[in-house]
């Protein structure tokens, strides 16, 4: 039998009358007629602030669109935004959204260091949480295989696996590789996954250098000198923020990519800063789950890109799509759970409806796997200057599904890769 | 007398809060009580000995990681074991660190503590297998006084038994520190703070007494760090980062380092003010920076200093 807090308080001598007098004992149906409060956690400071901003912009665009169309089950959407920062403070903000602001769902979460802490809190508080880009993986292994309330992003290393598959396709003659990745779990995991894929796909490559600069470093002069000295056939990096742009600039200054191939698994996150003047053609560049210039892109994507450019004078990165998908799938699940009525469903019903649901997102069809992990496409391609922008785009564009590049539920990453039929 | 009355009323409010306050505000009381323990210790060094540490997050990290490590690697679940182990680990690390740091004063002392704090931060970031690296370690719900309480929903556990447990630890820590600062030892520390040369001529071993103060302060910070673990459920390297040490100094200045309860008040105001400002404006760090500047320029005695100014007959007695 569970002991509730009130029972505990009674045991400690408070009495039922005092317990009943709690100020927060508001009626549960109070919100049913008002706006749907949706909590949003977004990084707003530091190196990942542009990622958080992109997610927030995607969510705000979705909310405007939904409200113009009459809301969810007739209720307008109201966003309650809080900051994602370190795990301790973000857990507090998460609890505030649910306990104080009484939101119906929380969207957001980017850093896996933070979302590892959020996962158990979401399960405790019994409100759906749809993570944009954070997982509950420890390294490359799942820590919450059967969550009830937590919905997680795609596995962190998917972009590196997709890049490995495409490396084998485009850069066949490569014999030696070097890696420069950030010194934290994401950087290490991407490098290990990438090498495992190359090996499995029969590329007889030898890693000659692995560098792990601290996240946030802005001078790669010594790293580039080390890379030049190692003379690899190919350089791989999972840099995803401004450091990708800086590395590209500093590499261009010494003509690094004139002598080796380049693989930037995640630099599409800062794609419009990769100017043609310092970003060569012929690199493999990953955009994660959304490519703004997808020639086969939907009308929805084209409208979003157009309006994003008009409003912010920037072309949107993939985080907008993660965020849009989370919000849109919540809406679809609420409507599905309502079963055609206007009755607002219980949170548990929405969660049930979310499992396996597929919706139209900015990048195309996306879904939630039964174990609450995002399923989507990853977009990567070879950089080109043949476009109307002042930055590189990719052609040809390759689309790799998470069905191909993400380990299935319940499997171990390296066992799964080693089990591929090459 | 008025001060005593305020203290009794404050204590009463904290005791009855779980019956009347919204759950979220009760949850914020948990980091408040943990930080209050940390700051009681920090202020022994800062307010009473005159040494400003910019690296005390090191000991918060030691305390938090000790509990998480025991849970993750040795499957220990007892909060009492976590607290005792945190205190011992804090003391063990502090002994050599303090021995090196207390040979210096002012900015040199501050920079040395900052350096040791960052060494530990780098250690927990790099030794992935031991510390979980940037992803940290889970801090599972501990048993309290031998009661596992696993069947309780976590939030109920936190704002019920854990709330009173933290309050009890804070009460013991407060009484202990009160005795320390009112003892001849405390008087020696104040003498050292005000005039180390004179203290030396009076036969007080200045370096030795500073070392004692540092040790006590580190043990308090480690115990507070262990208390911070269960509410978040995870410990991570940012607990030991230098900005966290900066927050501790901010809280102390906000409340007033020349008063015994100043840092405690500082922790309370900091946490609830941060909670409010963060929800109102995205640029809350700018506002906190401005508040810090205003305190340093216009109210160096902090909030307790303002109260004391309003009541000149009852100045802070330190």
XYZ file of C-alpha atoms in Angstrom:
740
model
C 0.000 0.000 0.000
C 1.305 3.422 -0.881
C 1.722 6.076 1.773
C 0.677 9.473 0.511
C 2.092 12.710 1.811
C -1.172 13.488 3.563
C -1.137 10.127 5.271
C 2.389 10.846 6.347
C 1.376 14.222 7.702
C -1.420 12.621 9.642
C 1.038 10.158 11.045
C 3.237 13.012 12.160
C 0.363 14.550 14.057
C -1.154 17.137 11.781
C -4.663 15.753 11.570
C -7.062 15.583 8.693
C -8.461 19.055 9.143
C -5.129 20.747 8.586
C -4.389 18.545 5.605
C -7.722 19.426 4.052
C -6.942 23.109 4.377
C -4.120 22.993 1.830
C -4.217 25.970 -0.438
C -3.489 24.004 -3.570
C -6.591 21.824 -3.304
C -8.138 23.462 -6.344
C -10.770 21.548 -8.300
C -9.273 19.305 -10.990
C -11.674 20.490 -13.690
C -10.738 24.162 -13.302
C -8.706 24.272 -16.495
C -10.975 22.298 -18.765
C -12.688 25.351 -20.239
C -9.719 27.719 -20.438
C -6.687 27.648 -22.682
C -4.537 24.527 -22.885
C -1.396 25.396 -20.977
C 1.669 23.871 -22.591
C 4.961 24.054 -20.761
C 8.107 24.632 -22.790
C 11.680 24.148 -21.579
C 14.210 25.902 -23.795
C 17.911 26.627 -23.387
C 18.305 30.407 -23.479
C 21.916 31.010 -22.492
C 25.305 29.586 -23.317
C 26.605 27.609 -26.247
C 23.298 25.786 -26.860
C 21.124 28.920 -26.749
C 20.700 28.997 -30.571
C 19.389 25.424 -30.419
C 16.906 26.328 -27.680
C 15.871 29.440 -29.565
C 15.244 27.387 -32.709
C 13.058 24.954 -30.764
C 11.132 27.795 -29.183
C 10.578 29.459 -32.554
C 9.271 26.197 -33.992
C 6.893 25.815 -31.049
C 5.664 29.407 -31.250
C 5.030 29.063 -34.978
C 3.054 25.873 -34.296
C 1.048 27.570 -31.510
C 0.153 30.546 -33.738
C -0.944 28.193 -36.470
C -3.036 26.025 -34.137
C -4.679 29.003 -32.473
C -5.599 30.509 -35.843
C -7.239 27.190 -36.708
C -9.322 27.107 -33.509
C -6.945 25.535 -30.972
C -6.973 21.957 -29.715
C -10.506 20.593 -29.227
C -11.687 24.169 -29.242
C -9.274 25.366 -26.564
C -6.615 27.923 -27.473
C -3.007 27.038 -26.793
C -1.042 29.019 -24.217
C 2.707 28.467 -23.969
C 4.408 28.753 -20.574
C 8.132 29.026 -21.242
C 10.843 28.203 -18.720
C 14.589 27.949 -19.111
C 16.559 24.756 -19.458
C 19.911 25.202 -17.742
C 21.699 22.760 -15.425
C 19.955 19.557 -14.228
C 19.172 20.868 -10.728
C 17.582 24.128 -11.868
C 15.802 22.530 -14.824
C 14.212 19.896 -12.597
C 12.929 22.771 -10.461
C 11.536 24.584 -13.529
C 9.928 21.357 -14.696
C 8.219 20.897 -11.348
C 7.069 24.501 -11.441
C 5.432 24.008 -14.838
C 3.448 21.044 -13.583
C 2.759 21.844 -9.950
C 2.407 25.612 -10.104
C 1.464 26.482 -13.688
C -0.637 23.307 -14.053
C 0.381 22.646 -17.649
C -1.098 19.697 -19.548
C 2.193 18.669 -21.115
C 5.832 19.749 -21.081
C 7.741 20.069 -24.351
C 11.474 20.533 -24.632
C 14.755 19.356 -23.235
C 17.920 19.343 -25.303
C 20.891 18.363 -23.171
C 20.967 14.675 -22.281
C 22.765 15.590 -19.051
C 19.558 17.426 -18.125
C 17.013 15.035 -19.607
C 18.543 12.094 -17.747
C 17.416 13.899 -14.588
C 14.056 14.947 -16.072
C 12.989 11.434 -17.072
C 12.392 10.053 -13.560
C 10.785 13.349 -12.473
C 8.358 13.125 -15.401
C 7.431 9.600 -14.364
C 6.864 10.760 -10.787
C 4.699 13.747 -11.647
C 2.450 11.904 -14.098
C 2.323 14.496 -16.847
C 3.471 13.787 -20.406
C 6.892 15.133 -21.296
C 7.928 15.227 -24.950
C 11.638 15.862 -25.287
C 12.890 17.795 -28.300
C 16.443 16.594 -28.492
C 17.343 15.002 -25.161
C 17.387 11.286 -24.457
C 17.560 9.180 -21.327
C 20.605 7.352 -22.650
C 23.657 6.855 -20.501
C 26.316 6.879 -23.153
C 24.706 4.847 -25.928
C 22.522 2.667 -23.709
C 18.945 3.397 -22.663
C 18.261 3.895 -18.951
C 14.465 4.106 -19.193
C 13.358 1.365 -21.593
C 9.701 1.351 -20.493
C 8.626 4.866 -19.540
C 5.001 5.803 -19.054
C 5.097 9.592 -19.253
C 8.477 10.388 -20.797
C 8.880 10.601 -24.603
C 12.474 10.869 -25.733
C 14.349 12.132 -28.751
C 16.146 9.952 -31.267
C 19.299 8.290 -29.953
C 22.206 10.726 -29.775
C 24.495 8.805 -32.101
C 22.072 8.398 -35.046
C 23.686 11.185 -37.076
C 27.095 9.547 -36.694
C 25.723 6.181 -37.800
C 24.022 7.774 -40.816
C 27.279 9.561 -41.645
C 29.147 6.265 -41.383
C 26.753 4.654 -43.856
C 27.197 7.560 -46.289
C 30.961 7.638 -45.818
C 31.065 4.080 -47.058
C 29.023 5.167 -50.068
C 30.799 8.387 -51.031
C 34.361 8.070 -49.717
C 35.240 4.480 -50.622
C 38.988 4.851 -50.996
C 39.609 6.233 -47.523
C 42.250 4.328 -45.549
C 42.974 6.558 -42.555
C 40.573 8.690 -40.487
C 40.931 11.307 -37.796
C 38.205 12.544 -35.467
C 37.710 15.836 -33.689
C 34.751 15.711 -31.342
C 33.745 17.539 -28.192
C 34.980 16.115 -24.918
C 31.716 14.878 -23.501
C 29.622 11.786 -23.938
C 28.000 12.903 -27.210
C 31.380 13.539 -28.848
C 32.895 10.269 -27.660
C 29.785 8.233 -28.539
C 29.544 9.698 -32.053
C 33.181 8.912 -32.771
C 32.919 5.323 -31.492
C 29.653 4.705 -33.371
C 31.061 6.167 -36.591
C 34.132 3.934 -36.436
C 32.009 0.878 -35.626
C 29.846 1.501 -38.695
C 32.844 1.986 -41.004
C 34.341 -1.243 -39.740
C 31.089 -3.158 -40.141
C 30.612 -1.838 -43.655
C 33.942 -3.293 -44.658
C 35.941 -0.068 -44.861
C 39.478 -1.009 -43.985
C 40.179 2.258 -42.202
C 42.708 3.016 -39.530
C 41.974 5.749 -36.966
C 45.164 7.810 -36.814
C 44.083 10.596 -34.476
C 41.232 11.311 -32.099
C 40.981 14.778 -30.607
C 38.492 15.823 -27.946
C 38.551 19.572 -27.342
C 36.331 20.947 -24.607
C 32.852 22.046 -25.647
C 32.966 25.799 -26.219
C 36.589 26.001 -27.381
C 37.039 28.630 -30.080
C 40.616 28.122 -31.176
C 41.500 24.951 -33.049
C 44.904 26.022 -34.329
C 46.798 23.351 -32.419
C 44.209 20.696 -33.259
C 44.452 21.525 -36.955
C 48.230 21.339 -36.790
C 47.940 17.879 -35.235
C 45.498 16.812 -37.959
C 47.851 18.088 -40.665
C 50.673 16.133 -39.100
C 48.605 12.922 -38.902
C 47.676 13.284 -42.603
C 44.414 11.306 -42.505
C 42.420 10.669 -45.647
C 39.303 11.857 -43.873
C 38.394 14.061 -40.896
C 35.163 13.373 -39.019
C 33.531 15.739 -36.529
C 30.232 15.827 -34.665
C 30.526 19.534 -33.801
C 27.016 20.989 -33.787
C 27.354 24.590 -32.650
C 29.449 27.628 -33.540
C 32.566 25.500 -33.112
C 31.744 23.771 -36.427
C 31.864 27.137 -38.183
C 35.078 28.127 -36.429
C 36.741 24.814 -37.248
C 35.682 25.198 -40.871
C 37.119 28.730 -41.049
C 40.397 27.803 -39.423
C 40.697 24.659 -41.536
C 40.094 26.709 -44.703
C 42.884 29.081 -43.728
C 45.414 26.251 -44.070
C 43.658 24.463 -46.914
C 42.963 21.391 -44.779
C 40.192 19.972 -46.946
C 42.307 20.212 -50.081
C 44.189 17.163 -48.820
C 41.465 15.189 -47.056
C 37.759 14.437 -47.089
C 35.523 15.957 -44.426
C 32.501 14.598 -42.578
C 30.456 17.019 -40.468
C 27.725 14.845 -38.988
C 25.744 17.581 -37.235
C 26.977 20.959 -38.483
C 23.666 21.481 -40.268
C 22.560 22.904 -36.912
C 24.482 26.047 -37.883
C 24.107 25.573 -41.644
C 23.602 29.188 -42.668
C 26.863 30.213 -40.988
C 28.833 27.819 -43.223
C 29.633 30.443 -45.849
C 30.880 29.477 -49.275
C 34.019 31.572 -48.833
C 35.434 29.101 -46.307
C 33.306 25.944 -46.680
C 34.461 23.797 -49.584
C 32.336 21.621 -51.828
C 32.568 17.873 -51.461
C 32.179 17.538 -47.672
C 29.570 15.261 -46.141
C 27.271 17.508 -44.100
C 24.477 16.354 -41.790
C 21.315 18.342 -41.081
C 19.752 15.906 -38.630
C 15.991 15.667 -38.960
C 15.176 18.623 -41.235
C 16.758 20.087 -44.338
C 15.380 23.551 -44.994
C 16.018 23.346 -48.758
C 14.641 19.859 -49.323
C 13.578 19.789 -52.997
C 10.898 17.259 -52.056
C 9.870 19.263 -48.998
C 6.185 19.695 -48.195
C 4.171 22.901 -48.558
C 4.281 23.093 -44.757
C 8.099 23.123 -44.764
C 8.228 25.732 -47.508
C 5.760 27.969 -45.660
C 7.719 27.602 -42.421
C 11.073 28.362 -44.072
C 9.582 31.385 -45.836
C 7.987 32.824 -42.702
C 11.010 32.021 -40.519
C 13.263 33.842 -42.953
C 10.889 36.800 -43.126
C 10.619 37.081 -39.358
C 14.161 36.304 -38.182
C 16.208 36.751 -41.355
C 17.595 33.233 -40.872
C 16.968 29.853 -42.463
C 15.710 27.399 -39.835
C 17.798 24.534 -38.446
C 16.519 21.084 -37.488
C 15.617 21.860 -33.874
C 12.532 23.696 -35.149
C 11.327 20.388 -36.549
C 11.924 18.382 -33.347
C 9.921 21.019 -31.482
C 7.159 21.238 -34.082
C 6.805 17.458 -34.113
C 6.514 17.238 -30.320
C 3.797 19.896 -30.252
C 1.902 18.580 -33.272
C 1.979 14.986 -32.041
C 0.578 16.138 -28.690
C -2.280 17.885 -30.484
C -2.983 14.844 -32.627
C -2.900 12.552 -29.592
C -5.279 14.774 -27.610
C -7.727 14.787 -30.523
C -7.357 11.039 -31.022
C -7.896 10.391 -27.311
C -11.004 12.569 -27.374
C -12.426 10.171 -29.947
C -14.274 12.784 -31.965
C -15.898 14.457 -28.949
C -14.993 17.885 -27.521
C -14.352 16.341 -24.101
C -10.797 17.016 -22.959
C -9.040 13.657 -22.429
C -7.161 12.617 -19.304
C -3.368 12.814 -19.430
C -3.042 9.042 -19.361
C -5.347 8.787 -22.391
C -3.196 11.283 -24.306
C -0.081 9.293 -23.474
C -1.708 6.106 -24.731
C -2.700 7.873 -27.932
C 0.838 9.189 -28.424
C 2.334 5.705 -28.559
C 2.910 4.846 -32.200
C 1.189 7.982 -33.498
C 2.368 9.437 -36.827
C 1.901 13.089 -37.793
C 2.930 15.495 -40.516
C 5.874 17.522 -39.252
C 7.940 20.161 -41.031
C 10.328 17.540 -42.380
C 7.597 15.103 -43.393
C 5.975 12.178 -41.587
C 7.332 11.536 -38.115
C 6.176 9.211 -35.353
C 6.683 7.978 -31.797
C 7.929 4.447 -31.422
C 6.023 2.240 -28.953
C 8.834 2.684 -26.401
C 8.444 6.495 -26.634
C 11.394 7.285 -28.898
C 11.101 9.637 -31.892
C 11.216 8.143 -35.377
C 12.109 10.370 -38.311
C 14.389 10.841 -41.292
C 17.921 12.173 -41.184
C 19.126 14.409 -44.007
C 22.760 14.465 -45.094
C 24.511 15.189 -48.347
C 27.545 16.493 -50.173
C 28.195 20.222 -49.901
C 27.743 22.354 -52.976
C 28.097 26.023 -53.906
C 25.514 25.744 -56.656
C 22.662 27.556 -54.955
C 21.293 31.063 -54.473
C 22.576 31.454 -50.910
C 25.856 32.743 -49.545
C 26.323 29.470 -47.631
C 26.632 25.867 -48.723
C 23.767 23.475 -49.245
C 23.918 19.800 -50.195
C 23.475 17.923 -53.432
C 22.810 15.089 -53.739
C 20.623 14.923 -50.658
C 20.483 11.578 -48.888
C 17.618 10.610 -46.607
C 18.255 7.932 -43.998
C 15.457 6.744 -41.742
C 15.859 6.046 -38.034
C 14.567 2.567 -38.921
C 17.924 2.139 -40.635
C 20.234 4.188 -38.420
C 18.866 3.824 -34.879
C 19.112 0.724 -32.730
C 15.755 -1.002 -32.208
C 14.134 -0.960 -28.784
C 15.786 -3.240 -26.282
C 19.046 -3.754 -28.158
C 22.616 -2.774 -27.336
C 24.122 -0.383 -29.843
C 27.329 -2.161 -30.753
C 25.701 -5.601 -30.720
C 23.126 -4.228 -33.119
C 25.743 -2.714 -35.469
C 27.801 -5.865 -35.371
C 24.689 -7.813 -36.306
C 24.164 -5.891 -39.566
C 24.325 -7.797 -42.811
C 27.016 -5.692 -44.455
C 14.466 39.931 21.781
C 12.872 40.972 18.468
C 15.445 38.892 16.635
C 14.604 35.860 18.764
C 10.906 36.345 18.069
C 11.507 36.571 14.329
C 13.581 33.409 14.512
C 10.868 31.519 16.373
C 8.225 32.715 13.917
C 10.412 31.734 10.964
C 11.013 28.294 12.416
C 7.297 27.879 13.098
C 6.489 28.897 9.532
C 8.954 26.329 8.164
C 7.503 23.601 10.380
C 3.869 24.229 9.404
C 4.571 24.998 5.744
C 3.852 21.422 4.519
C 0.245 21.842 5.673
C -0.419 25.177 4.071
C 2.046 25.949 1.296
C 1.739 24.825 -2.340
C 3.813 21.761 -3.160
C 6.113 23.572 -5.561
C 7.131 26.157 -2.957
C 7.781 23.364 -0.494
C 10.065 21.709 -3.026
C 12.031 24.960 -3.270
C 12.567 24.792 0.481
C 14.729 21.699 -0.031
C 17.574 23.438 -1.888
C 17.122 26.341 0.534
C 17.777 24.099 3.521
C 20.705 22.399 1.798
C 22.250 25.747 0.828
C 21.607 27.094 4.319
C 23.794 24.297 5.724
C 26.473 25.049 3.107
C 26.395 28.778 3.809
C 26.546 28.429 7.580
C 29.858 26.707 6.949
C 31.019 29.080 4.240
C 30.345 32.055 6.461
C 32.561 30.666 9.197
C 35.327 31.172 6.686
C 33.985 34.332 5.024
C 32.245 36.342 7.741
C 34.090 35.104 10.822
C 37.603 34.390 9.535
C 37.781 36.905 6.687
C 38.629 34.420 3.925
C 36.477 34.505 0.771
C 36.331 31.140 -0.973
C 35.448 31.055 -4.663
C 35.694 27.286 -4.772
C 33.281 25.931 -2.200
C 31.175 24.255 -4.868
C 34.013 21.721 -4.779
C 32.705 20.475 -1.441
C 29.082 20.545 -2.552
C 30.223 18.334 -5.403
C 32.128 16.064 -2.993
C 29.028 15.638 -0.832
C 26.644 15.052 -3.710
C 28.963 12.691 -5.587
C 29.785 10.722 -2.418
C 26.105 9.890 -1.954
C 25.574 9.115 -5.636
C 28.739 7.019 -5.792
C 27.754 4.974 -2.735
C 24.332 4.415 -4.262
C 25.569 3.588 -7.761
C 28.600 1.459 -6.968
C 27.918 0.061 -3.485
C 24.086 0.081 -3.519
C 23.937 1.972 -0.233
C 20.550 3.611 0.341
C 20.806 5.175 3.810
C 20.734 8.977 4.019
C 22.549 8.858 7.341
C 25.387 6.923 5.701
C 25.421 9.449 2.838
C 25.681 12.371 5.245
C 28.419 10.821 7.375
C 30.334 9.653 4.297
C 29.964 13.103 2.711
C 31.324 14.746 5.855
C 34.284 12.341 5.969
C 35.016 12.687 2.235
C 34.733 16.463 2.510
C 37.165 16.504 5.434
C 39.615 14.197 3.671
C 39.699 16.370 0.557
C 39.684 19.589 2.559
C 42.659 18.656 4.749
C 45.376 19.112 2.082
C 43.412 21.752 0.140
C 42.976 23.843 3.280
C 46.602 23.352 4.274
C 47.680 24.904 0.981
C 45.021 27.604 0.766
C 45.172 29.062 4.288
C 48.816 30.008 3.794
C 47.428 32.833 1.670
C 44.797 35.501 2.165
C 42.625 37.849 0.093
C 42.659 37.341 -3.680
C 45.360 34.644 -3.518
C 43.233 32.559 -1.178
C 40.181 33.105 -3.389
C 42.036 32.128 -6.562
C 43.514 29.012 -4.969
C 40.108 27.803 -3.825
C 38.764 28.546 -7.313
C 41.595 26.518 -8.836
C 40.969 23.505 -6.590
C 37.267 23.717 -7.369
C 37.968 23.581 -11.092
C 40.392 20.690 -10.627
C 37.585 18.698 -9.057
C 35.146 19.814 -11.773
C 37.547 18.532 -14.408
C 38.011 15.301 -12.483
C 34.287 14.514 -12.408
C 33.971 15.481 -16.058
C 36.836 13.285 -17.217
C 36.583 10.156 -15.072
C 33.486 8.913 -16.835
C 33.430 5.370 -15.440
C 33.634 6.607 -11.865
C 31.549 9.768 -12.049
C 29.390 9.431 -15.161
C 31.170 12.373 -16.821
C 28.910 15.137 -18.124
C 25.859 12.910 -17.656
C 26.518 12.572 -13.953
C 25.231 9.848 -11.664
C 21.706 9.071 -10.497
C 21.012 9.825 -6.837
C 18.305 7.326 -5.913
C 15.823 8.027 -3.166
C 17.540 7.276 0.154
C 15.969 5.618 3.182
C 15.514 7.978 6.112
C 16.310 6.725 9.619
C 16.115 3.194 8.279
C 12.681 3.644 6.650
C 12.896 2.970 2.892
C 9.664 4.892 2.014
C 9.955 3.530 -1.530
C 6.211 3.082 -1.910
C 5.609 6.813 -1.522
C 5.337 8.949 -4.671
C 8.622 10.861 -4.951
C 7.053 14.303 -4.593
C 5.201 13.246 -1.445
C 8.423 11.790 -0.115
C 10.271 15.038 -0.782
C 7.754 17.439 0.739
C 6.951 15.085 3.635
C 9.635 12.997 5.298
C 12.575 14.453 3.383
C 11.477 17.994 4.118
C 11.519 17.391 7.874
C 14.699 15.376 7.625
C 16.436 18.293 5.893
C 15.010 20.663 8.474
C 16.398 18.507 11.267
C 19.835 18.459 9.631
C 19.675 22.239 9.227
C 18.644 22.673 12.869
C 21.539 20.535 14.099
C 23.943 22.334 11.772
C 22.688 25.720 12.984
C 23.008 24.810 16.651
C 26.465 23.381 16.030
C 27.637 26.484 14.200
C 26.056 28.744 16.818
C 28.141 27.000 19.462
C 31.251 27.264 17.320
C 31.003 30.997 16.674
C 30.111 31.741 20.321
C 32.992 29.670 21.663
C 36.514 30.900 22.428
C 37.461 29.303 19.113
C 34.959 31.554 17.323
C 36.365 34.555 19.155
C 39.847 33.615 17.975
C 38.590 33.456 14.366
C 37.099 36.949 14.656
C 40.339 38.223 16.100
C 42.211 36.706 13.181
C 39.750 38.296 10.766
C 40.114 41.748 12.347
C 43.833 41.757 13.051
C 45.900 38.661 12.269
C 49.136 40.235 13.477
C 47.616 41.016 16.847
C 46.106 37.523 17.020
C 49.550 36.073 16.433
C 51.035 38.133 19.246
C 48.253 36.907 21.518
C 49.431 33.368 20.903
C 46.731 32.312 18.445
C 48.094 30.047 15.728
C 46.614 32.010 12.831
C 47.312 29.478 10.076
C 46.177 26.579 12.254
C 42.933 28.299 13.213
C 42.263 29.200 9.604
C 42.793 25.546 8.719
C 40.273 24.490 11.395
C 37.733 26.993 10.030
C 38.272 25.743 6.492
C 37.799 22.131 7.623
C 34.542 22.861 9.435
C 33.351 24.908 6.499
C 34.159 22.095 4.037
C 32.324 19.502 6.145
C 29.237 21.738 6.237
C 29.386 22.240 2.461
C 29.733 18.501 1.868
C 26.750 17.704 4.085
C 24.734 20.382 2.259
C 25.843 18.875 -1.055
C 24.580 15.448 0.006
C 21.221 17.036 0.911
C 20.973 18.528 -2.601
C 21.132 15.097 -4.267
C 17.731 13.483 -3.602
C 15.492 16.371 -4.782
C 17.147 16.443 -8.228
C 17.697 12.689 -8.323
C 20.898 13.169 -10.282
C 24.278 14.742 -9.603
C 26.332 16.321 -12.361
C 29.558 18.295 -12.786
C 27.826 21.707 -12.792
C 27.400 21.289 -9.038
C 31.165 21.753 -8.753
C 31.507 24.461 -11.404
C 32.920 27.838 -10.430
C 29.658 29.671 -11.174
C 28.047 27.588 -8.447
C 30.739 28.814 -6.051
C 29.917 32.321 -7.249
C 26.272 31.767 -6.360
C 27.281 30.799 -2.826
C 29.218 34.044 -2.420
C 26.260 35.935 -3.917
C 23.844 34.370 -1.416
C 26.179 35.245 1.445
C 26.508 38.861 0.296
C 22.766 39.101 -0.332
C 21.895 38.064 3.191
C 24.876 39.696 4.850
C 28.086 38.008 5.901
C 28.434 39.959 9.134
C 25.364 38.326 10.622
C 24.999 34.721 11.763
C 21.680 34.233 9.950
C 22.513 36.547 7.044
C 23.682 33.811 4.652
C 20.643 31.681 5.553
C 18.357 34.578 4.686
C 20.447 35.114 1.537
C 19.877 31.535 0.433
C 16.131 31.858 0.987
C 15.802 35.137 -0.901
C 18.120 34.002 -3.706
C 16.157 30.810 -4.396
C 12.695 32.367 -4.353
C 13.836 35.492 -6.195
C 15.517 33.388 -8.870
C 12.387 31.291 -9.204
C 10.301 34.398 -9.767
C 12.672 36.353 -12.001
C 13.448 33.344 -14.216
C 9.765 33.008 -15.039
C 9.314 36.686 -15.770
C 12.306 37.528 -17.966
C 14.700 35.410 -19.999
C 17.550 37.767 -19.103
C 17.342 37.028 -15.400
C 21.131 36.769 -15.081
C 21.410 40.465 -15.960
C 18.979 41.315 -13.201
C 20.889 39.220 -10.696
C 24.118 40.896 -11.773
C 22.535 44.294 -11.180
C 21.262 43.200 -7.757
C 24.752 42.056 -6.800
C 26.202 45.396 -7.884
C 23.569 47.301 -5.865
C 24.266 45.217 -2.759
C 28.004 45.696 -2.945
C 27.722 49.465 -3.554
C 24.752 50.487 -1.432
C 24.208 47.714 1.105
C 27.477 45.935 1.859
C 25.885 44.482 4.966
C 23.278 42.721 2.846
C 19.642 42.342 3.847
C 20.518 41.762 7.495
C 22.576 44.926 7.374
C 19.516 46.840 6.191
C 17.464 45.440 9.064
C 20.203 46.322 11.505
C 20.320 49.857 10.089
C 16.579 50.100 10.664
C 17.083 48.927 14.259
C 20.238 50.693 15.454
C 19.738 49.489 19.002
C 20.092 45.864 17.947
C 22.997 45.772 15.589
C 24.109 42.488 14.181
C 26.220 40.929 16.826
C 28.133 38.470 14.679
